[in-house]
PDB file of C-alpha atoms in Angstrom:
ATOM      1  CA  MET A 166     -12.200  15.236   2.042  1.00  0.00           C
ATOM      2  CA  ASN A 167     -13.704  15.271  -1.431  1.00  0.00           C
ATOM      3  CA  ASP A 168     -12.468  18.799  -2.147  1.00  0.00           C
ATOM      4  CA  ASN A 169      -8.967  17.870  -1.008  1.00  0.00           C
ATOM      5  CA  LYS A 170      -8.883  15.065  -3.552  1.00  0.00           C
ATOM      6  CA  GLN A 171      -8.994  17.448  -6.470  1.00  0.00           C
ATOM      7  CA  GLY A 172      -5.860  18.521  -8.331  1.00  0.00           C
ATOM      8  CA  ILE A 173      -2.976  16.151  -7.790  1.00  0.00           C
ATOM      9  CA  LEU A 174      -5.188  13.189  -6.964  1.00  0.00           C
ATOM     10  CA  LEU A 175      -6.929  13.518 -10.321  1.00  0.00           C
ATOM     11  CA  GLU A 176      -3.546  13.311 -12.004  1.00  0.00           C
ATOM     12  CA  SER A 177      -2.017   9.842 -12.051  1.00  0.00           C
ATOM     13  CA  GLY A 178       1.594   8.804 -12.420  1.00  0.00           C
ATOM     14  CA  THR A 179       3.269  12.014 -11.208  1.00  0.00           C
ATOM     15  CA  ASN A 180       5.216  10.165  -8.469  1.00  0.00           C
ATOM     16  CA  GLU A 181       3.670  12.542  -5.948  1.00  0.00           C
ATOM     17  CA  LEU A 182       1.227  12.082  -3.121  1.00  0.00           C
ATOM     18  CA  GLU A 183      -0.622  14.066  -0.513  1.00  0.00           C
ATOM     19  CA  VAL A 184      -0.155  13.204   3.146  1.00  0.00           C
ATOM     20  CA  ILE A 185      -2.245  14.154   6.159  1.00  0.00           C
ATOM     21  CA  VAL A 186       0.063  14.770   9.134  1.00  0.00           C
ATOM     22  CA  PHE A 187      -1.113  14.089  12.680  1.00  0.00           C
ATOM     23  CA  GLN A 188       0.182  13.593  16.203  1.00  0.00           C
ATOM     24  CA  VAL A 189      -0.013  10.584  18.480  1.00  0.00           C
ATOM     25  CA  GLY A 190       1.675  11.100  21.826  1.00  0.00           C
ATOM     26  CA  THR A 191       5.021  12.759  21.132  1.00  0.00           C
ATOM     27  CA  GLY A 192       5.266  11.372  17.606  1.00  0.00           C
ATOM     28  CA  THR A 193       4.464  12.916  14.237  1.00  0.00           C
ATOM     29  CA  PHE A 194       2.955  10.579  11.664  1.00  0.00           C
ATOM     30  CA  GLY A 195       1.365  10.632   8.236  1.00  0.00           C
ATOM     31  CA  ILE A 196      -1.252   8.826   6.162  1.00  0.00           C
ATOM     32  CA  ASN A 197      -1.685   8.884   2.402  1.00  0.00           C
ATOM     33  CA  VAL A 198      -4.773  10.944   1.512  1.00  0.00           C
ATOM     34  CA  MET A 199      -5.833   8.191  -0.904  1.00  0.00           C
ATOM     35  CA  LYS A 200      -6.565   5.976   2.111  1.00  0.00           C
ATOM     36  CA  VAL A 201      -8.680   8.583   3.887  1.00  0.00           C
ATOM     37  CA  ARG A 202     -12.433   8.859   3.447  1.00  0.00           C
ATOM     38  CA  GLU A 203     -13.048  11.560   6.061  1.00  0.00           C
ATOM     39  CA  ILE A 204     -11.858  12.965   9.387  1.00  0.00           C
ATOM     40  CA  ILE A 205     -14.444  13.363  12.142  1.00  0.00           C
ATOM     41  CA  GLN A 206     -14.837  14.126  15.823  1.00  0.00           C
ATOM     42  CA  VAL A 207     -14.836  11.113  18.122  1.00  0.00           C
ATOM     43  CA  LEU A 208     -18.312   9.556  18.204  1.00  0.00           C
ATOM     44  CA  PRO A 209     -19.873   7.577  21.063  1.00  0.00           C
ATOM     45  CA  LEU A 210     -18.160   4.198  21.296  1.00  0.00           C
ATOM     46  CA  THR A 211     -19.639   0.769  21.871  1.00  0.00           C
ATOM     47  CA  ALA A 212     -17.236  -1.518  23.700  1.00  0.00           C
ATOM     48  CA  VAL A 213     -16.461  -4.941  22.206  1.00  0.00           C
ATOM     49  CA  PRO A 214     -15.931  -7.620  24.896  1.00  0.00           C
ATOM     50  CA  ASN A 215     -12.853  -9.852  24.533  1.00  0.00           C
ATOM     51  CA  SER A 216     -11.580  -7.833  21.564  1.00  0.00           C
ATOM     52  CA  HIS A 217      -7.958  -7.106  20.688  1.00  0.00           C
ATOM     53  CA  PRO A 218      -6.421  -4.595  23.158  1.00  0.00           C
ATOM     54  CA  ASN A 219      -5.774  -2.079  20.352  1.00  0.00           C
ATOM     55  CA  ILE A 220      -9.476  -1.985  19.460  1.00  0.00           C
ATOM     56  CA  GLU A 221     -11.224   0.781  21.336  1.00  0.00           C
ATOM     57  CA  GLY A 222     -14.735  -0.128  20.241  1.00  0.00           C
ATOM     58  CA  LEU A 223     -17.276   0.407  17.478  1.00  0.00           C
ATOM     59  CA  ILE A 224     -18.877   3.551  16.110  1.00  0.00           C
ATOM     60  CA  ARG A 225     -21.913   3.997  13.928  1.00  0.00           C
ATOM     61  CA  LEU A 226     -21.205   6.430  11.105  1.00  0.00           C
ATOM     62  CA  ARG A 227     -24.369   7.038   9.148  1.00  0.00           C
ATOM     63  CA  ASP A 228     -25.378   3.487   8.098  1.00  0.00           C
ATOM     64  CA  GLU A 229     -22.031   1.815   8.720  1.00  0.00           C
ATOM     65  CA  VAL A 230     -20.564   0.172  11.803  1.00  0.00           C
ATOM     66  CA  ILE A 231     -16.816   0.821  11.917  1.00  0.00           C
ATOM     67  CA  THR A 232     -14.103  -0.522  14.210  1.00  0.00           C
ATOM     68  CA  VAL A 233     -11.998   2.077  16.051  1.00  0.00           C
ATOM     69  CA  ILE A 234      -8.282   1.360  16.510  1.00  0.00           C
ATOM     70  CA  ASN A 235      -6.474   3.424  19.126  1.00  0.00           C
ATOM     71  CA  LEU A 236      -3.111   4.364  17.611  1.00  0.00           C
ATOM     72  CA  ALA A 237      -1.736   5.426  21.010  1.00  0.00           C
ATOM     73  CA  LYS A 238      -2.075   1.813  22.135  1.00  0.00           C
ATOM     74  CA  VAL A 239      -0.627   0.491  18.878  1.00  0.00           C
ATOM     75  CA  LEU A 240       2.402   2.782  19.180  1.00  0.00           C
ATOM     76  CA  GLU A 241       2.703   2.314  22.973  1.00  0.00           C
ATOM     77  CA  PHE A 242       2.149   5.959  23.875  1.00  0.00           C
ATOM     78  CA  PRO A 243       0.271   7.070  27.014  1.00  0.00           C
ATOM     79  CA  PRO A 244      -3.470   7.769  26.620  1.00  0.00           C
ATOM     80  CA  SER A 245      -4.449  11.140  25.155  1.00  0.00           C
ATOM     81  CA  GLU A 246      -4.391  14.024  27.657  1.00  0.00           C
ATOM     82  CA  ASN A 247      -7.399  15.620  25.959  1.00  0.00           C
ATOM     83  CA  PRO A 248      -9.485  12.730  24.563  1.00  0.00           C
ATOM     84  CA  ALA A 249     -12.401  15.040  23.760  1.00  0.00           C
ATOM     85  CA  GLU A 250     -10.168  16.836  21.246  1.00  0.00           C
ATOM     86  CA  ASP A 251      -9.011  13.662  19.479  1.00  0.00           C
ATOM     87  CA  LYS A 252     -10.049  12.906  15.903  1.00  0.00           C
ATOM     88  CA  LEU A 253     -11.009   9.775  14.021  1.00  0.00           C
ATOM     89  CA  ILE A 254      -9.416   9.214  10.614  1.00  0.00           C
ATOM     90  CA  ILE A 255     -11.831   7.040   8.632  1.00  0.00           C
ATOM     91  CA  ALA A 256      -9.632   5.048   6.274  1.00  0.00           C
ATOM     92  CA  GLU A 257     -10.284   2.421   3.613  1.00  0.00           C
ATOM     93  CA  LEU A 258      -7.648  -0.213   2.902  1.00  0.00           C
ATOM     94  CA  ASN A 259      -7.782  -3.843   1.840  1.00  0.00           C
ATOM     95  CA  LYS A 260     -11.475  -3.169   1.042  1.00  0.00           C
ATOM     96  CA  LEU A 261     -12.086  -2.534   4.733  1.00  0.00           C
ATOM     97  CA  LYS A 262     -13.125   0.684   6.474  1.00  0.00           C
ATOM     98  CA  VAL A 263     -11.381   1.381   9.783  1.00  0.00           C
ATOM     99  CA  ALA A 264     -11.320   4.386  12.138  1.00  0.00           C
ATOM    100  CA  PHE A 265      -7.929   5.347  13.606  1.00  0.00           C
ATOM    101  CA  ARG A 266      -7.970   7.522  16.742  1.00  0.00           C
ATOM    102  CA  VAL A 267      -5.311  10.249  16.525  1.00  0.00           C
ATOM    103  CA  GLN A 268      -4.499  13.683  17.944  1.00  0.00           C
ATOM    104  CA  ASN A 269      -3.851  17.124  16.477  1.00  0.00           C
ATOM    105  CA  VAL A 270      -4.512  16.570  12.779  1.00  0.00           C
ATOM    106  CA  SER A 271      -2.703  19.219  10.736  1.00  0.00           C
ATOM    107  CA  ARG A 272      -2.793  20.258   7.113  1.00  0.00           C
ATOM    108  CA  ILE A 273      -2.244  18.203   3.986  1.00  0.00           C
ATOM    109  CA  HIS A 274       1.286  18.184   2.559  1.00  0.00           C
ATOM    110  CA  ARG A 275       2.066  17.524  -1.095  1.00  0.00           C
ATOM    111  CA  ILE A 276       5.327  15.619  -1.471  1.00  0.00           C
ATOM    112  CA  SER A 277       7.212  13.424  -3.901  1.00  0.00           C
ATOM    113  CA  TRP A 278       7.875   9.751  -3.268  1.00  0.00           C
ATOM    114  CA  ASP A 279      11.597  10.470  -3.634  1.00  0.00           C
ATOM    115  CA  GLN A 280      11.371  12.465  -0.378  1.00  0.00           C
ATOM    116  CA  ILE A 281      10.540   9.223   1.428  1.00  0.00           C
ATOM    117  CA  GLU A 282      13.261   6.945   2.766  1.00  0.00           C
ATOM    118  CA  LYS A 283      12.940   3.452   4.179  1.00  0.00           C
ATOM    119  CA  PRO A 284      13.922   3.255   7.873  1.00  0.00           C
ATOM    120  CA  ASP A 285      17.406   1.812   8.174  1.00  0.00           C
ATOM    121  CA  GLU A 286      18.124  -1.556   9.766  1.00  0.00           C
ATOM    122  CA  LEU A 287      19.214   0.074  13.029  1.00  0.00           C
ATOM    123  CA  ALA A 288      15.725   1.511  13.563  1.00  0.00           C
ATOM    124  CA  GLN A 289      13.951  -1.814  13.909  1.00  0.00           C
ATOM    125  CA  ASN A 290      11.202  -0.401  16.119  1.00  0.00           C
ATOM    126  CA  ILE A 291      10.425   2.153  13.422  1.00  0.00           C
ATOM    127  CA  GLN A 292      10.495  -0.530  10.723  1.00  0.00           C
ATOM    128  CA  SER A 293       7.885  -2.565  12.582  1.00  0.00           C
ATOM    129  CA  THR A 294       5.289   0.210  12.352  1.00  0.00           C
ATOM    130  CA  SER A 295       6.379   2.455   9.474  1.00  0.00           C
ATOM    131  CA  THR A 296       6.651   2.132   5.706  1.00  0.00           C
ATOM    132  CA  GLY A 297       8.906   5.178   5.341  1.00  0.00           C
ATOM    133  CA  VAL A 298      10.261   8.435   6.704  1.00  0.00           C
ATOM    134  CA  ILE A 299       9.206  11.669   4.987  1.00  0.00           C
ATOM    135  CA  LYS A 300      11.963  14.281   4.891  1.00  0.00           C
ATOM    136  CA  MET A 301      10.403  17.724   5.210  1.00  0.00           C
ATOM    137  CA  ASP A 302      12.163  21.043   5.700  1.00  0.00           C
ATOM    138  CA  ASP A 303      11.290  21.418   9.379  1.00  0.00           C
ATOM    139  CA  GLN A 304      10.546  17.873  10.507  1.00  0.00           C
ATOM    140  CA  MET A 305      10.561  14.173   9.728  1.00  0.00           C
ATOM    141  CA  VAL A 306       7.238  12.361   9.539  1.00  0.00           C
ATOM    142  CA  LEU A 307       6.736   8.602   9.812  1.00  0.00           C
ATOM    143  CA  LEU A 308       4.347   7.022   7.316  1.00  0.00           C
ATOM    144  CA  LEU A 309       2.613   4.355   9.362  1.00  0.00           C
ATOM    145  CA  ASP A 310       2.035   0.840   8.030  1.00  0.00           C
ATOM    146  CA  PHE A 311      -1.726   0.856   8.536  1.00  0.00           C
ATOM    147  CA  GLU A 312      -2.164  -2.433   6.680  1.00  0.00           C
ATOM    148  CA  LYS A 313       0.183  -4.202   9.087  1.00  0.00           C
ATOM    149  CA  ILE A 314      -1.616  -2.644  12.063  1.00  0.00           C
ATOM    150  CA  VAL A 315      -4.904  -4.090  10.789  1.00  0.00           C
ATOM    151  CA  VAL A 316      -3.452  -7.516   9.958  1.00  0.00           C
ATOM    152  CA  GLU A 317      -1.877  -7.851  13.407  1.00  0.00           C
ATOM    153  CA  ILE A 318      -5.338  -7.339  14.881  1.00  0.00           C
ATOM    154  CA  ASN A 319      -7.094  -9.562  12.331  1.00  0.00           C
ATOM    155  CA  PRO A 320      -4.683 -11.987  10.591  1.00  0.00           C
ATOM    156  CA  GLU A 321      -7.464 -13.092   8.223  1.00  0.00           C
ATOM    157  CA  LYS A 322      -6.987  -9.760   6.419  1.00  0.00           C
ATOM    158  CA  GLY A 323      -3.446 -10.778   5.432  1.00  0.00           C
ATOM    159  CA  ILE A 324      -1.869 -13.062   2.833  1.00  0.00           C
ATOM    160  CA  THR A 325      -1.298 -16.728   3.691  1.00  0.00           C
ATOM    161  CA  VAL A 326       0.028 -19.712   1.760  1.00  0.00           C
ATOM    162  CA  ASP A 327      -3.113 -21.672   2.621  1.00  0.00           C
ATOM    163  CA  GLN A 328      -5.125 -19.316   0.425  1.00  0.00           C
ATOM    164  CA  VAL A 329      -3.502 -20.669  -2.760  1.00  0.00           C
ATOM    165  CA  LYS A 330      -3.621 -24.375  -1.948  1.00  0.00           C
ATOM    166  CA  GLN A 331      -7.121 -24.510  -3.393  1.00  0.00           C
ATOM    167  CA  LEU A 332      -5.629 -23.694  -6.796  1.00  0.00           C
ATOM    168  CA  GLY A 333      -3.339 -26.690  -6.767  1.00  0.00           C
ATOM    169  CA  HIS A 334       0.291 -26.713  -7.876  1.00  0.00           C
ATOM    170  CA  ARG A 335       0.680 -26.706 -11.652  1.00  0.00           C
ATOM    171  CA  GLU A 336       3.425 -26.034 -14.170  1.00  0.00           C
ATOM    172  CA  ARG A 337       3.949 -22.295 -14.138  1.00  0.00           C
ATOM    173  CA  SER A 338       7.703 -22.145 -13.609  1.00  0.00           C
ATOM    174  CA  ASN A 339       8.485 -21.067 -17.170  1.00  0.00           C
ATOM    175  CA  LYS A 340       7.019 -17.621 -16.449  1.00  0.00           C
ATOM    176  CA  LYS A 341       9.434 -14.951 -15.221  1.00  0.00           C
ATOM    177  CA  ILE A 342       7.839 -12.316 -13.022  1.00  0.00           C
ATOM    178  CA  MET A 343       9.234  -9.063 -11.625  1.00  0.00           C
ATOM    179  CA  ILE A 344       7.637  -7.623  -8.504  1.00  0.00           C
ATOM    180  CA  ALA A 345       8.024  -4.203  -6.873  1.00  0.00           C
ATOM    181  CA  GLU A 346       7.038  -4.358  -3.183  1.00  0.00           C
ATOM    182  CA  ASP A 347       8.647  -2.300  -0.433  1.00  0.00           C
ATOM    183  CA  SER A 348       7.545  -4.427   2.531  1.00  0.00           C
ATOM    184  CA  ALA A 349      10.015  -7.209   3.353  1.00  0.00           C
ATOM    185  CA  VAL A 350       7.269  -9.120   5.152  1.00  0.00           C
ATOM    186  CA  LEU A 351       4.972  -8.961   2.127  1.00  0.00           C
ATOM    187  CA  ARG A 352       7.800  -9.872  -0.252  1.00  0.00           C
ATOM    188  CA  LYS A 353       8.274 -13.088   1.731  1.00  0.00           C
ATOM    189  CA  LEU A 354       4.537 -13.839   1.840  1.00  0.00           C
ATOM    190  CA  ILE A 355       4.040 -13.120  -1.858  1.00  0.00           C
ATOM    191  CA  SER A 356       7.076 -15.227  -2.727  1.00  0.00           C
ATOM    192  CA  ASP A 357       5.854 -18.156  -0.620  1.00  0.00           C
ATOM    193  CA  THR A 358       2.376 -18.060  -2.141  1.00  0.00           C
ATOM    194  CA  LEU A 359       3.536 -17.725  -5.749  1.00  0.00           C
ATOM    195  CA  VAL A 360       6.042 -20.537  -5.321  1.00  0.00           C
ATOM    196  CA  GLU A 361       3.284 -22.682  -3.794  1.00  0.00           C
ATOM    197  CA  ALA A 362       1.240 -21.996  -6.947  1.00  0.00           C
ATOM    198  CA  GLY A 363       4.170 -22.933  -9.198  1.00  0.00           C
ATOM    199  CA  TYR A 364       5.701 -19.548 -10.045  1.00  0.00           C
ATOM    200  CA  ASP A 365       9.280 -19.917  -8.883  1.00  0.00           C
ATOM    201  CA  GLN A 366      11.088 -17.534 -11.245  1.00  0.00           C
ATOM    202  CA  ILE A 367      10.412 -14.321  -9.346  1.00  0.00           C
ATOM    203  CA  LYS A 368      12.655 -11.287  -9.083  1.00  0.00           C
ATOM    204  CA  PHE A 369      11.810  -8.800  -6.315  1.00  0.00           C
ATOM    205  CA  PHE A 370      12.629  -5.095  -6.059  1.00  0.00           C
ATOM    206  CA  ASP A 371      12.033  -3.058  -2.913  1.00  0.00           C
ATOM    207  CA  ASN A 372      10.685  -0.005  -4.738  1.00  0.00           C
ATOM    208  CA  GLY A 373       9.481   1.089  -8.149  1.00  0.00           C
ATOM    209  CA  LEU A 374      12.677   2.949  -8.992  1.00  0.00           C
ATOM    210  CA  ALA A 375      14.818  -0.150  -8.493  1.00  0.00           C
ATOM    211  CA  LEU A 376      12.578  -2.145 -10.827  1.00  0.00           C
ATOM    212  CA  TRP A 377      12.531   0.667 -13.395  1.00  0.00           C
ATOM    213  CA  ASN A 378      16.327   0.949 -13.346  1.00  0.00           C
ATOM    214  CA  HIS A 379      16.570  -2.777 -14.057  1.00  0.00           C
ATOM    215  CA  LEU A 380      14.081  -2.522 -16.933  1.00  0.00           C
ATOM    216  CA  ASP A 381      15.974   0.467 -18.302  1.00  0.00           C
ATOM    217  CA  GLU A 382      19.110  -1.675 -18.488  1.00  0.00           C
ATOM    218  CA  ILE A 383      17.463  -4.523 -20.405  1.00  0.00           C
ATOM    219  CA  LYS A 384      14.765  -2.732 -22.432  1.00  0.00           C
ATOM    220  CA  ASP A 385      16.838  -2.693 -25.631  1.00  0.00           C
ATOM    221  CA  HIS A 386      17.716  -6.386 -25.519  1.00  0.00           C
ATOM    222  CA  GLU A 387      16.289  -8.454 -28.356  1.00  0.00           C
ATOM    223  CA  ASP A 388      15.289 -11.187 -25.921  1.00  0.00           C
ATOM    224  CA  LEU A 389      13.479  -8.829 -23.528  1.00  0.00           C
ATOM    225  CA  THR A 390      10.299 -10.884 -23.425  1.00  0.00           C
ATOM    226  CA  SER A 391      12.295 -13.959 -22.432  1.00  0.00           C
ATOM    227  CA  SER A 392      13.572 -12.039 -19.397  1.00  0.00           C
ATOM    228  CA  VAL A 393      10.200 -10.901 -18.060  1.00  0.00           C
ATOM    229  CA  GLN A 394       6.683 -12.041 -18.899  1.00  0.00           C
ATOM    230  CA  LEU A 395       4.781  -9.970 -16.340  1.00  0.00           C
ATOM    231  CA  ILE A 396       5.275  -7.210 -13.748  1.00  0.00           C
ATOM    232  CA  VAL A 397       3.464  -6.879 -10.422  1.00  0.00           C
ATOM    233  CA  THR A 398       3.699  -3.614  -8.504  1.00  0.00           C
ATOM    234  CA  ASP A 399       2.515  -2.169  -5.228  1.00  0.00           C
ATOM    235  CA  LEU A 400       1.319   1.454  -5.278  1.00  0.00           C
ATOM    236  CA  GLU A 401       2.858   3.033  -2.165  1.00  0.00           C
ATOM    237  CA  MET A 402       6.650   2.783  -2.361  1.00  0.00           C
ATOM    238  CA  PRO A 403       9.568   5.112  -1.570  1.00  0.00           C
ATOM    239  CA  LYS A 404      11.522   6.616  -4.483  1.00  0.00           C
ATOM    240  CA  MET A 405       8.945   5.697  -7.162  1.00  0.00           C
ATOM    241  CA  ASP A 406       5.338   4.633  -6.668  1.00  0.00           C
ATOM    242  CA  GLY A 407       3.509   2.001  -8.662  1.00  0.00           C
ATOM    243  CA  LEU A 408       1.457   4.434 -10.730  1.00  0.00           C
ATOM    244  CA  HIS A 409       4.542   6.286 -11.965  1.00  0.00           C
ATOM    245  CA  LEU A 410       6.319   2.978 -12.637  1.00  0.00           C
ATOM    246  CA  THR A 411       3.362   1.700 -14.651  1.00  0.00           C
ATOM    247  CA  LYS A 412       3.126   4.926 -16.610  1.00  0.00           C
ATOM    248  CA  ARG A 413       6.824   4.819 -17.564  1.00  0.00           C
ATOM    249  CA  ILE A 414       6.561   1.197 -18.653  1.00  0.00           C
ATOM    250  CA  LYS A 415       3.488   1.796 -20.786  1.00  0.00           C
ATOM    251  CA  GLU A 416       4.992   4.903 -22.401  1.00  0.00           C
ATOM    252  CA  ASN A 417       8.111   3.000 -23.500  1.00  0.00           C
ATOM    253  CA  ASP A 418       7.842   1.385 -26.936  1.00  0.00           C
ATOM    254  CA  ASN A 419      10.040  -1.549 -25.953  1.00  0.00           C
ATOM    255  CA  LEU A 420       8.314  -2.278 -22.641  1.00  0.00           C
ATOM    256  CA  LYS A 421       4.651  -1.429 -23.156  1.00  0.00           C
ATOM    257  CA  GLN A 422       3.722  -4.955 -24.277  1.00  0.00           C
ATOM    258  CA  ILE A 423       4.673  -6.393 -20.868  1.00  0.00           C
ATOM    259  CA  PRO A 424       1.529  -6.854 -18.723  1.00  0.00           C
ATOM    260  CA  VAL A 425       1.532  -4.805 -15.514  1.00  0.00           C
ATOM    261  CA  VAL A 426      -0.643  -5.815 -12.583  1.00  0.00           C
ATOM    262  CA  ILE A 427      -1.151  -3.431  -9.654  1.00  0.00           C
ATOM    263  CA  PHE A 428      -1.464  -5.313  -6.347  1.00  0.00           C
ATOM    264  CA  SER A 429      -2.292  -2.876  -3.584  1.00  0.00           C
ATOM    265  CA  SER A 430      -4.454  -2.197  -0.549  1.00  0.00           C
ATOM    266  CA  LEU A 431      -5.543   1.007  -2.316  1.00  0.00           C
ATOM    267  CA  ILE A 432      -7.600  -0.654  -5.046  1.00  0.00           C
ATOM    268  CA  THR A 433     -11.074   0.708  -4.391  1.00  0.00           C
ATOM    269  CA  GLU A 434     -13.962   1.685  -6.631  1.00  0.00           C
ATOM    270  CA  ASP A 435     -13.092   5.348  -6.101  1.00  0.00           C
ATOM    271  CA  LEU A 436      -9.418   4.921  -7.033  1.00  0.00           C
ATOM    272  CA  PHE A 437      -9.611   2.253  -9.746  1.00  0.00           C
ATOM    273  CA  TYR A 438      -9.506   4.937 -12.429  1.00  0.00           C
ATOM    274  CA  LYS A 439      -5.982   5.937 -11.392  1.00  0.00           C
ATOM    275  CA  GLY A 440      -4.429   2.613 -12.397  1.00  0.00           C
ATOM    276  CA  LYS A 441      -6.510   2.481 -15.553  1.00  0.00           C
ATOM    277  CA  SER A 442      -5.354   5.950 -16.595  1.00  0.00           C
ATOM    278  CA  VAL A 443      -1.676   4.909 -16.560  1.00  0.00           C
ATOM    279  CA  GLY A 444      -2.308   1.715 -18.523  1.00  0.00           C
ATOM    280  CA  ALA A 445      -2.338  -1.037 -15.893  1.00  0.00           C
ATOM    281  CA  ASP A 446      -3.534  -4.334 -17.380  1.00  0.00           C
ATOM    282  CA  ALA A 447      -5.178  -5.404 -14.123  1.00  0.00           C
ATOM    283  CA  GLN A 448      -5.666  -4.136 -10.575  1.00  0.00           C
ATOM    284  CA  ILE A 449      -6.163  -6.388  -7.565  1.00  0.00           C
ATOM    285  CA  SER A 450      -6.742  -5.483  -3.949  1.00  0.00           C
ATOM    286  CA  LYS A 451      -4.557  -6.988  -1.277  1.00  0.00           C
ATOM    287  CA  PRO A 452      -4.826  -9.561   0.177  1.00  0.00           C
ATOM    288  CA  GLU A 453      -6.606 -11.313  -2.749  1.00  0.00           C
ATOM    289  CA  ILE A 454      -3.581 -13.452  -3.635  1.00  0.00           C
ATOM    290  CA  VAL A 455      -5.688 -16.163  -5.300  1.00  0.00           C
ATOM    291  CA  LYS A 456      -7.118 -13.592  -7.698  1.00  0.00           C
ATOM    292  CA  LEU A 457      -3.588 -12.304  -8.362  1.00  0.00           C
ATOM    293  CA  ILE A 458      -2.454 -15.774  -9.384  1.00  0.00           C
ATOM    294  CA  GLU A 459      -5.483 -16.237 -11.606  1.00  0.00           C
ATOM    295  CA  VAL A 460      -4.731 -12.924 -13.340  1.00  0.00           C
ATOM    296  CA  ILE A 461      -1.053 -13.863 -13.764  1.00  0.00           C
ATOM    297  CA  ASP A 462      -2.172 -17.158 -15.345  1.00  0.00           C
ATOM    298  CA  LEU A 463      -4.279 -15.161 -17.783  1.00  0.00           C
ATOM    299  CA  LEU A 464      -1.901 -12.313 -18.639  1.00  0.00           C
ATOM    300  CA  ALA A 465       1.677 -13.610 -18.441  1.00  0.00           C
ATOM    301  CA  LEU A 466       3.215 -13.574 -21.925  1.00  0.00           C
TER     302      LEU A 466
END
């Protein structure tokens, strides 16, 4: 995978991404290359008694023990007809390495975030497993919500209000925060936790473009800094991703003084440079909500 990460992935803030497309059952799905460490043949599995039904077992990859999640079970497809030909996508998200069992991995596609649409409200089954639909010339590909798949298996990897109670409630309500986050579930969790910590003046946007359009409307106002003291953004979002949003903010003379914090499952040692290159003031890995609040306390104007 290292060779595939050259080119576009060395260039931050272009509002583009590379997606690996694969099959599970009769469905066609995608995963952001930035989450992928390698793709391998299925290794011998060690069963885990009393584990979650979507966990197939454990593999040993070099010196690491990695949990294997069977995506056919997650997506309620029949078992693979040719299990010996399946592949394991070794992914890293939320500072956790996981192997996802898939079928028929195809080539990498370079696309723009504006080619990705959120599933509409009628497609609730799609919404429960997907973060977006990629519109390609000859097909539509679902971007799976891998973070949600992991959290449903292990809720401790998610965000909870209890995590911030250790901080105690203090006077923070004078700080106005704008947040770009495409997941409705995470918007609710982030809102609940920030309010618990005392930040109750929060304005949410469901993608980076929506937040940018709002900033574009108010950027020339003399009282700009009284309207927003800090911005938090996810990375993976339809229409405009967090890197491109951050880059546009930091390149604008009227907006660049506003602190921008990237809050994403993609904050790893290998990818930290991407946020730094576009001018992010801080980068925090989900689900470290306590650290996010501590950074907001430090940076909010």
